[in-house]
Coordinates of C-alpha atoms in Angstrom, one line a residue:
Chain A
M4 CA 135.2 -5.5 -38.8
G5 CA 136.0 -1.8 -39.3
S6 CA 139.1 -0.3 -40.0
E7 CA 141.2 -1.5 -37.0
D8 CA 141.9 -5.1 -36.4
I9 CA 141.9 -6.7 -33.2
W10 CA 144.5 -9.3 -32.2
I11 CA 145.2 -12.0 -29.6
L12 CA 148.7 -11.6 -28.0
G13 CA 148.3 -13.8 -25.1
S14 CA 146.1 -16.8 -24.6
N15 CA 146.1 -19.6 -22.1
M16 CA 143.9 -22.2 -20.4
T17 CA 144.3 -24.5 -17.4
K18 CA 144.0 -28.1 -17.3
F19 CA 140.3 -28.8 -17.2
G20 CA 139.4 -31.5 -14.5
K21 CA 139.1 -31.6 -10.8
H22 CA 141.1 -29.3 -8.9
P23 CA 140.1 -29.8 -5.6
E24 CA 143.1 -27.9 -4.0
K25 CA 142.4 -24.9 -5.9
D26 CA 139.4 -22.2 -5.8
V27 CA 138.0 -20.1 -8.6
L28 CA 140.5 -17.4 -7.7
D29 CA 143.3 -19.9 -7.7
L30 CA 142.3 -21.1 -11.2
A31 CA 141.5 -17.5 -12.7
S32 CA 144.8 -16.2 -11.5
E33 CA 146.8 -19.1 -13.2
A34 CA 145.2 -18.7 -16.5
S35 CA 145.4 -14.8 -16.3
V36 CA 149.0 -14.5 -15.2
A37 CA 149.9 -17.3 -17.9
A38 CA 148.1 -15.3 -20.4
L39 CA 149.8 -12.2 -19.6
R40 CA 153.1 -13.7 -19.7
D41 CA 152.4 -15.2 -23.1
A42 CA 151.9 -11.5 -24.3
E43 CA 154.9 -10.5 -22.3
M44 CA 152.7 -7.8 -20.3
T45 CA 151.6 -7.2 -16.8
M46 CA 148.4 -6.1 -15.1
S47 CA 149.7 -2.4 -15.7
D48 CA 149.0 -3.0 -19.4
I49 CA 145.5 -3.9 -19.2
G50 CA 142.7 -1.2 -19.8
V51 CA 139.7 -3.2 -19.6
L52 CA 138.8 -6.6 -17.9
G53 CA 135.9 -9.0 -18.9
V54 CA 135.4 -11.7 -16.4
G55 CA 132.8 -14.5 -16.8
N56 CA 131.6 -16.8 -13.8
L57 CA 128.3 -18.6 -13.6
M58 CA 128.2 -19.9 -10.4
N59 CA 129.1 -16.8 -8.5
A60 CA 127.6 -14.4 -10.9
G61 CA 126.9 -12.0 -7.9
A62 CA 130.1 -12.4 -6.1
G63 CA 132.1 -9.8 -8.3
I64 CA 134.7 -12.5 -9.3
G65 CA 136.6 -9.9 -11.7
Q66 CA 137.4 -7.6 -8.5
Q67 CA 138.4 -10.5 -6.5
L68 CA 140.5 -11.6 -9.1
Q69 CA 142.3 -8.2 -9.2
K70 CA 142.9 -8.3 -5.5
Q71 CA 144.9 -11.4 -6.1
I72 CA 146.9 -10.4 -9.1
G73 CA 146.7 -6.5 -9.7
Q74 CA 144.6 -3.7 -8.5
T75 CA 144.9 -1.0 -11.2
G76 CA 141.6 0.7 -10.9
V77 CA 140.6 -0.3 -14.6
P78 CA 137.0 -0.9 -15.4
V79 CA 135.6 -4.5 -14.7
F80 CA 132.6 -6.2 -16.5
N81 CA 131.6 -9.3 -14.6
V82 CA 129.3 -11.0 -17.1
S83 CA 127.0 -14.1 -17.0
N84 CA 125.7 -15.5 -20.0
A85 CA 124.8 -19.3 -19.4
C86 CA 127.5 -21.5 -21.4
A87 CA 128.3 -18.4 -23.5
T88 CA 129.6 -16.4 -20.4
G89 CA 133.2 -16.7 -21.5
A90 CA 132.8 -15.8 -25.1
T91 CA 130.8 -12.6 -23.7
A92 CA 133.5 -11.6 -21.3
L93 CA 135.7 -11.6 -24.7
R94 CA 133.2 -9.8 -26.5
V95 CA 133.4 -7.1 -23.9
A96 CA 136.9 -6.9 -24.0
I97 CA 137.1 -6.6 -27.8
M98 CA 134.3 -4.1 -27.9
A99 CA 136.2 -1.9 -25.3
V100 CA 139.3 -2.0 -27.7
K101 CA 137.4 -1.5 -30.8
A102 CA 135.5 1.5 -29.3
G103 CA 138.9 3.1 -28.5
E104 CA 138.3 3.1 -24.7
A105 CA 141.3 0.6 -24.1
D106 CA 144.2 -0.4 -26.1
V107 CA 144.6 -3.9 -24.2
G108 CA 141.8 -5.8 -22.8
M109 CA 141.8 -8.9 -20.8
A110 CA 138.9 -11.7 -20.8
V111 CA 138.7 -14.3 -18.1
G112 CA 136.4 -17.3 -17.5
V113 CA 136.4 -19.3 -14.7
E114 CA 134.3 -22.1 -13.2
K115 CA 134.5 -24.8 -10.5
L116 CA 131.8 -27.4 -11.2
A117 CA 133.7 -30.9 -10.5
G118 CA 130.8 -32.7 -8.6
A119 CA 128.1 -30.1 -9.3
G120 CA 125.6 -32.7 -10.9
L121 CA 123.0 -32.1 -13.3
L122 CA 122.5 -28.6 -14.3
G123 CA 119.0 -26.8 -15.0
Q124 CA 117.2 -29.0 -12.3
R125 CA 115.4 -26.9 -9.7
G126 CA 115.1 -28.3 -6.1
P127 CA 111.7 -29.3 -4.7
K128 CA 109.4 -26.4 -4.0
P129 CA 108.4 -26.1 -0.2
Q130 CA 105.3 -28.4 0.1
S131 CA 102.0 -26.6 0.5
E132 CA 98.9 -27.9 2.4
T133 CA 96.7 -26.8 -0.7
W134 CA 97.5 -26.5 -4.4
E135 CA 99.0 -22.9 -5.0
P136 CA 99.3 -21.8 -8.5
S137 CA 102.6 -19.7 -9.0
G138 CA 104.9 -18.7 -12.0
R139 CA 103.9 -17.8 -15.3
F140 CA 102.1 -21.0 -16.3
G141 CA 100.2 -21.0 -12.9
A142 CA 101.5 -24.2 -12.1
I143 CA 100.7 -25.9 -8.8
G144 CA 103.9 -27.9 -8.7
S145 CA 107.4 -28.5 -10.6
T146 CA 106.5 -29.0 -14.2
E147 CA 109.8 -31.1 -14.5
G148 CA 108.9 -34.6 -15.4
R149 CA 105.0 -33.4 -15.4
I150 CA 105.4 -31.4 -18.6
G151 CA 108.5 -32.7 -20.7
T152 CA 111.9 -31.8 -19.0
N153 CA 114.0 -28.6 -18.7
I154 CA 117.2 -30.7 -17.8
M155 CA 120.0 -30.0 -20.2
P156 CA 120.8 -33.7 -21.5
G157 CA 117.2 -33.9 -22.0
V158 CA 116.6 -30.5 -23.8
F159 CA 119.7 -31.2 -26.1
A160 CA 118.7 -34.9 -26.6
Q161 CA 115.4 -33.3 -28.2
V162 CA 117.4 -30.9 -30.3
G163 CA 119.3 -33.7 -32.0
M164 CA 116.1 -35.8 -32.4
E165 CA 114.1 -32.9 -33.8
Y166 CA 116.8 -32.8 -36.4
G167 CA 116.4 -36.4 -37.1
H168 CA 112.5 -35.8 -37.5
K169 CA 113.2 -33.1 -40.0
Y170 CA 115.8 -34.4 -42.1
G171 CA 116.2 -38.2 -41.1
G172 CA 119.1 -40.2 -41.0
T173 CA 119.8 -40.1 -37.3
S174 CA 120.1 -42.9 -34.8
F175 CA 121.4 -43.6 -31.3
E176 CA 124.3 -44.9 -32.9
L177 CA 125.0 -42.0 -35.2
F178 CA 125.1 -39.9 -32.1
A179 CA 127.3 -42.3 -30.1
R180 CA 129.8 -42.4 -33.1
I181 CA 130.1 -38.4 -32.8
S182 CA 131.1 -39.1 -29.2
E183 CA 133.5 -41.7 -30.2
K184 CA 135.1 -39.1 -32.4
N185 CA 135.7 -36.6 -29.8
H186 CA 136.8 -39.1 -27.1
A187 CA 139.3 -40.4 -29.6
H188 CA 140.4 -36.6 -30.2
S189 CA 141.0 -36.0 -26.7
T190 CA 143.7 -38.8 -26.5
L191 CA 146.1 -36.1 -27.9
N192 CA 145.1 -33.2 -25.5
P193 CA 146.8 -33.3 -22.1
L194 CA 144.6 -30.5 -21.2
A195 CA 141.5 -32.3 -21.6
A196 CA 139.6 -33.6 -18.3
Y197 CA 139.2 -37.1 -20.0
Q198 CA 141.8 -38.7 -22.2
K199 CA 140.2 -42.0 -22.3
R200 CA 139.2 -43.5 -26.0
F201 CA 135.9 -45.1 -25.8
T202 CA 134.9 -47.9 -28.4
L203 CA 131.4 -47.3 -29.7
D204 CA 130.1 -50.4 -27.8
E205 CA 131.2 -48.8 -24.5
I206 CA 129.5 -45.6 -25.5
M207 CA 126.3 -47.1 -26.3
N208 CA 126.3 -49.5 -23.4
D209 CA 127.2 -46.8 -20.6
V210 CA 124.5 -45.3 -18.4
M211 CA 121.7 -43.8 -20.4
I212 CA 121.1 -40.1 -19.0
S213 CA 118.8 -39.1 -21.5
Y214 CA 118.0 -40.8 -24.7
P215 CA 120.0 -41.1 -27.0
N216 CA 122.4 -39.4 -24.9
T217 CA 124.6 -41.9 -22.6
R218 CA 126.9 -40.5 -20.1
P219 CA 130.1 -40.3 -22.3
M220 CA 128.0 -38.4 -24.9
C221 CA 127.3 -35.5 -22.2
S222 CA 129.8 -32.8 -21.4
G223 CA 131.6 -33.4 -18.0
N224 CA 131.2 -30.8 -15.1
C225 CA 134.8 -29.9 -14.0
D226 CA 137.0 -27.1 -12.7
G227 CA 139.1 -24.8 -15.1
A228 CA 139.8 -21.3 -16.4
A229 CA 140.9 -19.8 -19.4
A230 CA 142.1 -16.2 -20.3
M231 CA 143.0 -14.1 -23.4
I232 CA 144.6 -10.7 -24.2
V233 CA 143.1 -8.6 -27.0
V234 CA 145.0 -5.5 -28.5
N235 CA 144.6 -3.0 -31.3
D236 CA 146.8 -2.6 -33.8
G237 CA 148.6 0.4 -32.4
K238 CA 149.7 -1.8 -29.3
K239 CA 150.4 -5.0 -31.4
N240 CA 152.8 -2.9 -33.5
S241 CA 154.4 -1.5 -30.3
M242 CA 155.3 -5.0 -29.2
P243 CA 158.5 -7.2 -29.7
A244 CA 158.8 -8.7 -33.0
E245 CA 158.5 -12.2 -31.3
V246 CA 155.4 -11.2 -29.6
Q247 CA 154.0 -9.7 -33.1
K248 CA 154.8 -13.1 -34.7
R249 CA 152.4 -15.2 -32.7
A250 CA 149.9 -12.6 -32.8
I251 CA 146.4 -14.2 -33.9
K252 CA 143.9 -11.9 -35.8
I253 CA 140.3 -12.0 -34.7
S254 CA 138.6 -11.8 -38.1
A255 CA 135.1 -11.9 -36.6
S256 CA 133.5 -11.5 -33.1
V257 CA 129.9 -12.0 -32.9
L258 CA 127.4 -12.6 -30.0
T259 CA 123.7 -13.2 -30.9
S260 CA 120.5 -14.1 -28.9
D261 CA 117.6 -16.1 -30.4
P262 CA 115.1 -14.5 -32.4
W263 CA 111.5 -15.5 -32.4
E264 CA 110.8 -18.6 -34.3
E265 CA 107.9 -20.9 -34.1
G266 CA 108.1 -23.3 -31.2
C267 CA 111.2 -21.4 -29.6
Q268 CA 109.6 -21.1 -26.3
I269 CA 108.4 -24.7 -26.2
L270 CA 111.7 -26.3 -27.1
P271 CA 114.9 -24.1 -27.1
D272 CA 115.8 -23.1 -30.8
V273 CA 119.5 -23.3 -30.7
N274 CA 119.7 -23.3 -34.5
T275 CA 118.5 -19.9 -35.7
L276 CA 120.8 -17.9 -33.4
T277 CA 123.7 -20.2 -34.3
R278 CA 123.2 -19.6 -38.1
N279 CA 122.8 -16.0 -37.5
A280 CA 125.9 -15.7 -35.7
A281 CA 127.8 -17.9 -38.2
T282 CA 126.3 -15.8 -41.2
Q283 CA 127.3 -12.4 -39.4
A284 CA 130.9 -13.9 -38.6
Y285 CA 131.6 -15.3 -42.2
E286 CA 130.4 -11.7 -43.4
Q287 CA 132.6 -9.9 -41.1
A288 CA 135.8 -12.1 -41.9
G289 CA 135.1 -12.2 -45.4
I290 CA 135.7 -16.0 -45.2
G291 CA 133.3 -19.0 -46.1
P292 CA 133.1 -22.1 -44.2
E293 CA 135.0 -23.7 -46.9
D294 CA 138.1 -21.7 -46.0
L295 CA 138.1 -23.2 -42.3
D296 CA 141.0 -25.4 -41.4
L297 CA 139.4 -26.5 -37.8
V298 CA 136.3 -25.8 -35.9
E299 CA 135.6 -26.1 -32.2
L300 CA 131.9 -26.0 -31.7
H301 CA 129.7 -26.5 -28.4
D302 CA 129.2 -30.2 -28.3
C303 CA 127.6 -30.0 -24.7
F304 CA 125.9 -33.1 -25.7
A305 CA 126.6 -35.5 -28.8
T306 CA 123.1 -34.6 -30.3
A307 CA 124.2 -30.9 -30.0
E308 CA 127.1 -31.4 -32.3
L309 CA 125.2 -32.7 -35.2
V310 CA 122.8 -29.8 -35.5
H311 CA 125.8 -27.3 -35.4
Y312 CA 127.7 -29.0 -38.6
D313 CA 124.5 -27.6 -40.3
N314 CA 124.2 -24.4 -38.0
L315 CA 127.6 -23.2 -39.0
M316 CA 127.3 -24.2 -42.5
L317 CA 129.9 -26.7 -42.7
C318 CA 127.7 -28.7 -44.8
E319 CA 124.3 -28.2 -46.8
Q320 CA 121.1 -27.4 -45.1
G321 CA 119.8 -31.0 -43.9
G322 CA 123.4 -32.4 -44.5
A323 CA 124.7 -33.1 -41.3
V324 CA 124.3 -36.7 -41.2
D325 CA 126.0 -37.1 -44.6
F326 CA 128.7 -34.7 -43.4
F327 CA 129.7 -36.8 -40.5
E328 CA 129.5 -40.1 -42.4
S329 CA 131.8 -38.8 -44.8
G330 CA 134.5 -38.8 -42.0
A331 CA 135.2 -34.9 -42.5
P332 CA 134.9 -33.9 -39.0
W333 CA 137.8 -36.4 -37.6
R334 CA 140.9 -34.8 -37.2
D335 CA 142.4 -36.3 -40.6
G336 CA 139.2 -35.4 -42.4
A337 CA 138.3 -32.4 -44.6
K338 CA 136.9 -30.4 -41.9
P339 CA 138.3 -31.4 -38.5
V340 CA 135.8 -30.4 -35.7
N341 CA 136.7 -30.6 -31.9
V342 CA 140.2 -31.9 -32.2
S343 CA 140.5 -30.7 -28.7
G344 CA 138.2 -33.6 -27.7
G345 CA 135.1 -31.1 -27.4
L346 CA 133.3 -30.7 -24.3
Q347 CA 132.6 -34.2 -24.1
S348 CA 135.9 -35.3 -23.2
K349 CA 137.9 -31.9 -22.7
G350 CA 135.1 -31.0 -20.1
H351 CA 132.9 -28.1 -19.7
P352 CA 133.6 -25.6 -16.8
I353 CA 131.0 -23.3 -18.0
A354 CA 132.4 -19.8 -18.1
A355 CA 135.7 -21.1 -19.3
T356 CA 134.5 -22.9 -22.2
G357 CA 133.7 -19.8 -24.5
I358 CA 137.3 -18.9 -24.1
A359 CA 138.8 -22.1 -24.1
N360 CA 137.6 -23.3 -27.4
I361 CA 139.1 -20.1 -28.9
H362 CA 142.4 -20.9 -27.1
E363 CA 142.4 -24.2 -28.9
I364 CA 142.2 -22.4 -32.4
V365 CA 144.8 -20.0 -31.4
M366 CA 147.2 -23.0 -30.6
H367 CA 146.7 -24.5 -33.8
L368 CA 147.1 -21.3 -35.7
R369 CA 150.4 -20.8 -33.8
G370 CA 151.6 -24.1 -34.5
E371 CA 152.0 -24.8 -30.9
A372 CA 149.2 -27.6 -30.7
G373 CA 151.8 -30.2 -30.2
D374 CA 150.6 -33.7 -30.9
R375 CA 147.2 -32.7 -32.1
Q376 CA 148.2 -30.1 -34.3
I377 CA 146.3 -29.6 -37.5
E378 CA 149.1 -29.0 -39.9
G379 CA 149.2 -25.8 -41.6
A380 CA 146.2 -24.3 -40.2
K381 CA 145.7 -20.8 -40.9
V382 CA 142.0 -20.2 -40.3
G383 CA 139.7 -21.6 -37.3
L384 CA 136.1 -20.9 -36.1
A385 CA 135.1 -21.1 -32.3
H386 CA 131.5 -21.6 -31.4
V387 CA 129.8 -21.5 -28.0
I388 CA 126.2 -21.5 -27.1
G389 CA 124.3 -20.8 -23.8
L390 CA 120.9 -22.0 -23.3
G391 CA 118.4 -19.3 -23.0
S392 CA 120.1 -18.5 -25.5
A393 CA 123.3 -16.7 -26.3
C394 CA 125.6 -17.6 -29.0
G395 CA 129.3 -16.7 -29.8
V396 CA 131.3 -17.1 -32.8
H397 CA 134.8 -16.2 -33.5
I398 CA 136.8 -16.5 -36.5
L399 CA 140.4 -16.3 -36.0
E400 CA 143.3 -16.1 -38.8
K401 CA 147.0 -16.4 -38.5
A402 CA 149.1 -13.1 -39.2
A403 CA 149.9 -13.1 -42.8
Chain B
M16 CA 64.0 -27.0 -3.7
T17 CA 66.8 -27.1 -6.4
E18 CA 68.8 -30.2 -7.0
P19 CA 72.1 -30.1 -4.9
D20 CA 75.0 -29.2 -7.4
N21 CA 77.5 -32.5 -7.0
S22 CA 80.1 -30.7 -9.2
A23 CA 80.8 -28.6 -6.0
L24 CA 81.5 -31.4 -4.0
I25 CA 84.6 -32.4 -5.9
K26 CA 86.6 -29.2 -6.6
Q27 CA 89.1 -29.6 -9.2
V28 CA 92.1 -27.5 -10.2
P29 CA 94.4 -27.8 -13.5
F30 CA 98.3 -28.6 -12.8
V31 CA 98.8 -25.3 -15.0
D32 CA 96.4 -22.6 -15.9
Y33 CA 96.3 -23.4 -19.6
L34 CA 94.8 -26.6 -19.0
V35 CA 91.0 -26.1 -19.1
L36 CA 89.1 -28.8 -17.5
G37 CA 85.7 -30.0 -18.4
E38 CA 83.7 -32.8 -20.2
E39 CA 86.6 -32.8 -22.8
P40 CA 89.7 -31.0 -21.2
Y41 CA 91.8 -28.9 -23.7
L42 CA 95.0 -26.7 -23.9
I43 CA 94.2 -23.0 -24.3
S44 CA 96.9 -20.4 -25.6
N45 CA 97.3 -16.5 -25.5
E46 CA 97.4 -15.7 -29.1
C47 CA 98.8 -12.6 -30.3
N48 CA 96.0 -10.3 -32.0
Q49 CA 98.5 -9.0 -34.3
C50 CA 100.4 -11.9 -35.6
Q51 CA 98.7 -15.1 -34.2
A52 CA 101.9 -16.2 -32.2
R53 CA 100.8 -18.4 -29.6
Y54 CA 102.0 -18.5 -26.0
F55 CA 101.2 -20.9 -23.2
D56 CA 102.5 -18.6 -20.3
R57 CA 101.3 -15.4 -18.9
R58 CA 102.4 -12.5 -21.4
N59 CA 103.5 -8.9 -21.1
A60 CA 103.6 -8.4 -25.0
C61 CA 104.4 -10.8 -28.0
A62 CA 108.0 -11.8 -28.5
R63 CA 107.6 -11.8 -32.4
C64 CA 105.6 -8.6 -33.2
F65 CA 105.7 -6.7 -29.9
G66 CA 102.0 -6.5 -29.9
D67 CA 100.2 -6.7 -26.4
Q68 CA 96.7 -7.8 -27.1
F69 CA 95.8 -11.5 -27.0
T70 CA 93.1 -13.8 -27.4
K71 CA 92.6 -17.0 -25.6
V72 CA 92.6 -19.8 -28.3
K73 CA 92.0 -23.4 -28.0
V74 CA 94.9 -25.6 -29.0
A75 CA 94.2 -28.8 -31.1
S76 CA 94.2 -31.8 -28.8
S77 CA 95.9 -34.4 -31.2
G78 CA 99.1 -33.9 -33.1
V79 CA 102.4 -36.0 -34.0
V80 CA 105.5 -36.2 -32.0
T81 CA 108.3 -33.8 -33.6
S82 CA 110.9 -34.7 -31.1
F83 CA 111.6 -36.7 -27.8
T84 CA 113.9 -37.9 -25.2
I85 CA 113.9 -40.6 -22.5
V86 CA 115.0 -39.2 -19.4
E87 CA 116.6 -41.9 -17.2
M88 CA 118.0 -40.0 -14.6
G89 CA 115.4 -40.3 -12.0
P90 CA 114.0 -43.2 -10.1
V91 CA 111.3 -43.8 -13.0
P92 CA 112.2 -43.1 -16.7
Y93 CA 109.7 -40.8 -18.5
V94 CA 109.3 -39.5 -22.1
S95 CA 109.6 -35.7 -22.8
A96 CA 108.3 -34.9 -26.1
V97 CA 107.2 -32.0 -28.3
V98 CA 103.9 -32.6 -30.2
D99 CA 102.9 -30.4 -33.1
C100 CA 99.1 -29.9 -32.4
D101 CA 98.0 -28.6 -35.8
G102 CA 100.7 -26.1 -36.4
T103 CA 101.1 -25.2 -32.4
P104 CA 103.9 -26.9 -30.7
V105 CA 103.3 -28.3 -27.2
R106 CA 105.8 -29.4 -24.6
C107 CA 104.6 -32.4 -22.7
T108 CA 105.3 -35.7 -21.2
L109 CA 104.1 -38.7 -22.8
I110 CA 102.1 -41.2 -20.5
G111 CA 100.7 -44.5 -21.1
V112 CA 103.7 -45.4 -23.7
D113 CA 106.5 -47.6 -22.6
P114 CA 109.6 -45.3 -22.1
T115 CA 111.9 -47.4 -24.5
P116 CA 112.9 -46.2 -28.1
E117 CA 111.0 -49.3 -29.6
K118 CA 107.8 -47.9 -28.4
V119 CA 108.6 -44.2 -28.9
Q120 CA 108.7 -42.8 -32.5
L121 CA 109.2 -39.8 -34.0
G122 CA 106.1 -38.8 -36.2
M123 CA 103.7 -40.9 -34.0
S124 CA 100.3 -39.9 -33.3
V125 CA 99.1 -38.8 -29.9
E126 CA 96.4 -37.0 -28.2
L127 CA 95.7 -35.0 -25.0
T128 CA 94.7 -36.9 -22.0
T129 CA 94.3 -36.1 -18.3
Y130 CA 95.1 -37.7 -14.8
S131 CA 94.7 -37.3 -11.2
M132 CA 97.3 -35.8 -9.0
G133 CA 95.6 -36.5 -6.0
E134 CA 93.7 -34.0 -3.4
D135 CA 95.2 -31.5 -1.1
S136 CA 94.2 -30.9 2.6
E137 CA 90.9 -29.3 1.4
G138 CA 89.8 -32.1 -0.8
T139 CA 90.5 -30.3 -4.0
E140 CA 91.6 -32.7 -6.7
A141 CA 94.6 -31.5 -9.0
I142 CA 94.2 -32.8 -12.7
A143 CA 97.6 -32.9 -14.8
F144 CA 97.8 -33.6 -18.7
G145 CA 99.7 -35.4 -20.9
F146 CA 99.9 -36.8 -24.3
T147 CA 99.3 -40.8 -25.2
S148 CA 99.1 -42.7 -28.2
A149 CA 96.2 -41.9 -30.4
R150 CA 93.4 -44.5 -30.4

């Protein structure tokens, strides 16, 4: 990753869930101020600010946040990149610090989504008296339901089913068991939106959303924010020993989009760009998947988690089912995945997610993850994907 | 006197412009002249090779289901699927098949079919497509 290393000095996430009494700025402020305190800094130290918020992408949330916690005149980059928005905000801060334009960058992701309903669904078009073709397909009406589906649970269900068609071994029960794992993990995470353990029967008999994903197998819309302070070597070395001791090295920071693949404009290909991001990240970090002590991956749906075992090369190509069956991704397994509870139970306030999953890794590498601590964790990977698509992969290491 | 042209009495329009109506309806793609990548939408250029010349090419009307889901959020469950039509992936809704995991299978053979969506205020009938179990 070049000659100079980038470090996380401050990191925070709010509790995910319903925050009816707080607005977007309350949540963003809470995470930002806590991250600054964690780094023993103030807004006067921040040289660049990357802020992600998807639902108000045109509202300049970054500047609105500054107006609450500190207007210092530094550049603000308001970003929106689907579910990878938070990771994109962090990439912006990291790039600015790497480029030497700032010594300290802050990234913030915030979303209020509780009660937002299904995403990816478009409202009905105004009814015309006659059939009027419109759009790139010249469609005379909504294609939703008429030509398959665009809604997220349906798209990601097909992503998992496609894996099953290619390699075999998948079943409704297998996908439900992945969800059972993440919900079990969530019981140890006080910041998760849902901390309820479900039995396999409960998961399989819950409301079917889009086969094979039932309701507990889908990520929950909720409110939340996460913030992170990144610095260069010089800044880190100027900080008190206590702060330096808790610094976490960003060994790789990668953002990819989806390259053309056969069929990628029919069913989104979430695989190739994830594999590409992972390959680049392992190369940047000089670390292989075998070195990872824990992984937070983008389980927006149970069906998605399975394919990313493979895409992140936690198993051999085509071996995701065997990998899961081996027990490896459970918190006491060989390669713990989503010990935070994952998006299915921790919740998925979209723009916060890409920073929150990195925060989870930071907590373990610092040895501050409490009851869910993966003992002796030294290296972790965080993955996020936004449909469309954008994929962020970060590899973090405990300071030597 | 020429015979009256009855076909003009019932005007039909396809649901999307890549559905070609007629005796045997079929789907048509924009195929890149340079790399043969196929697209169903209106194109500015090829996302694979950046070429900007395309030819309209007929897509095979039968294939196998390579992925599906049963969407159960609306009033009526339906099957969304990807069908590999002789090498060209097509997104569609499966019709005439029970929307249950027992009846819909990965790898099942399906074929193109069309149905009426009704008429507009000028009496023009809209025709949509789906895929159904192969005979």
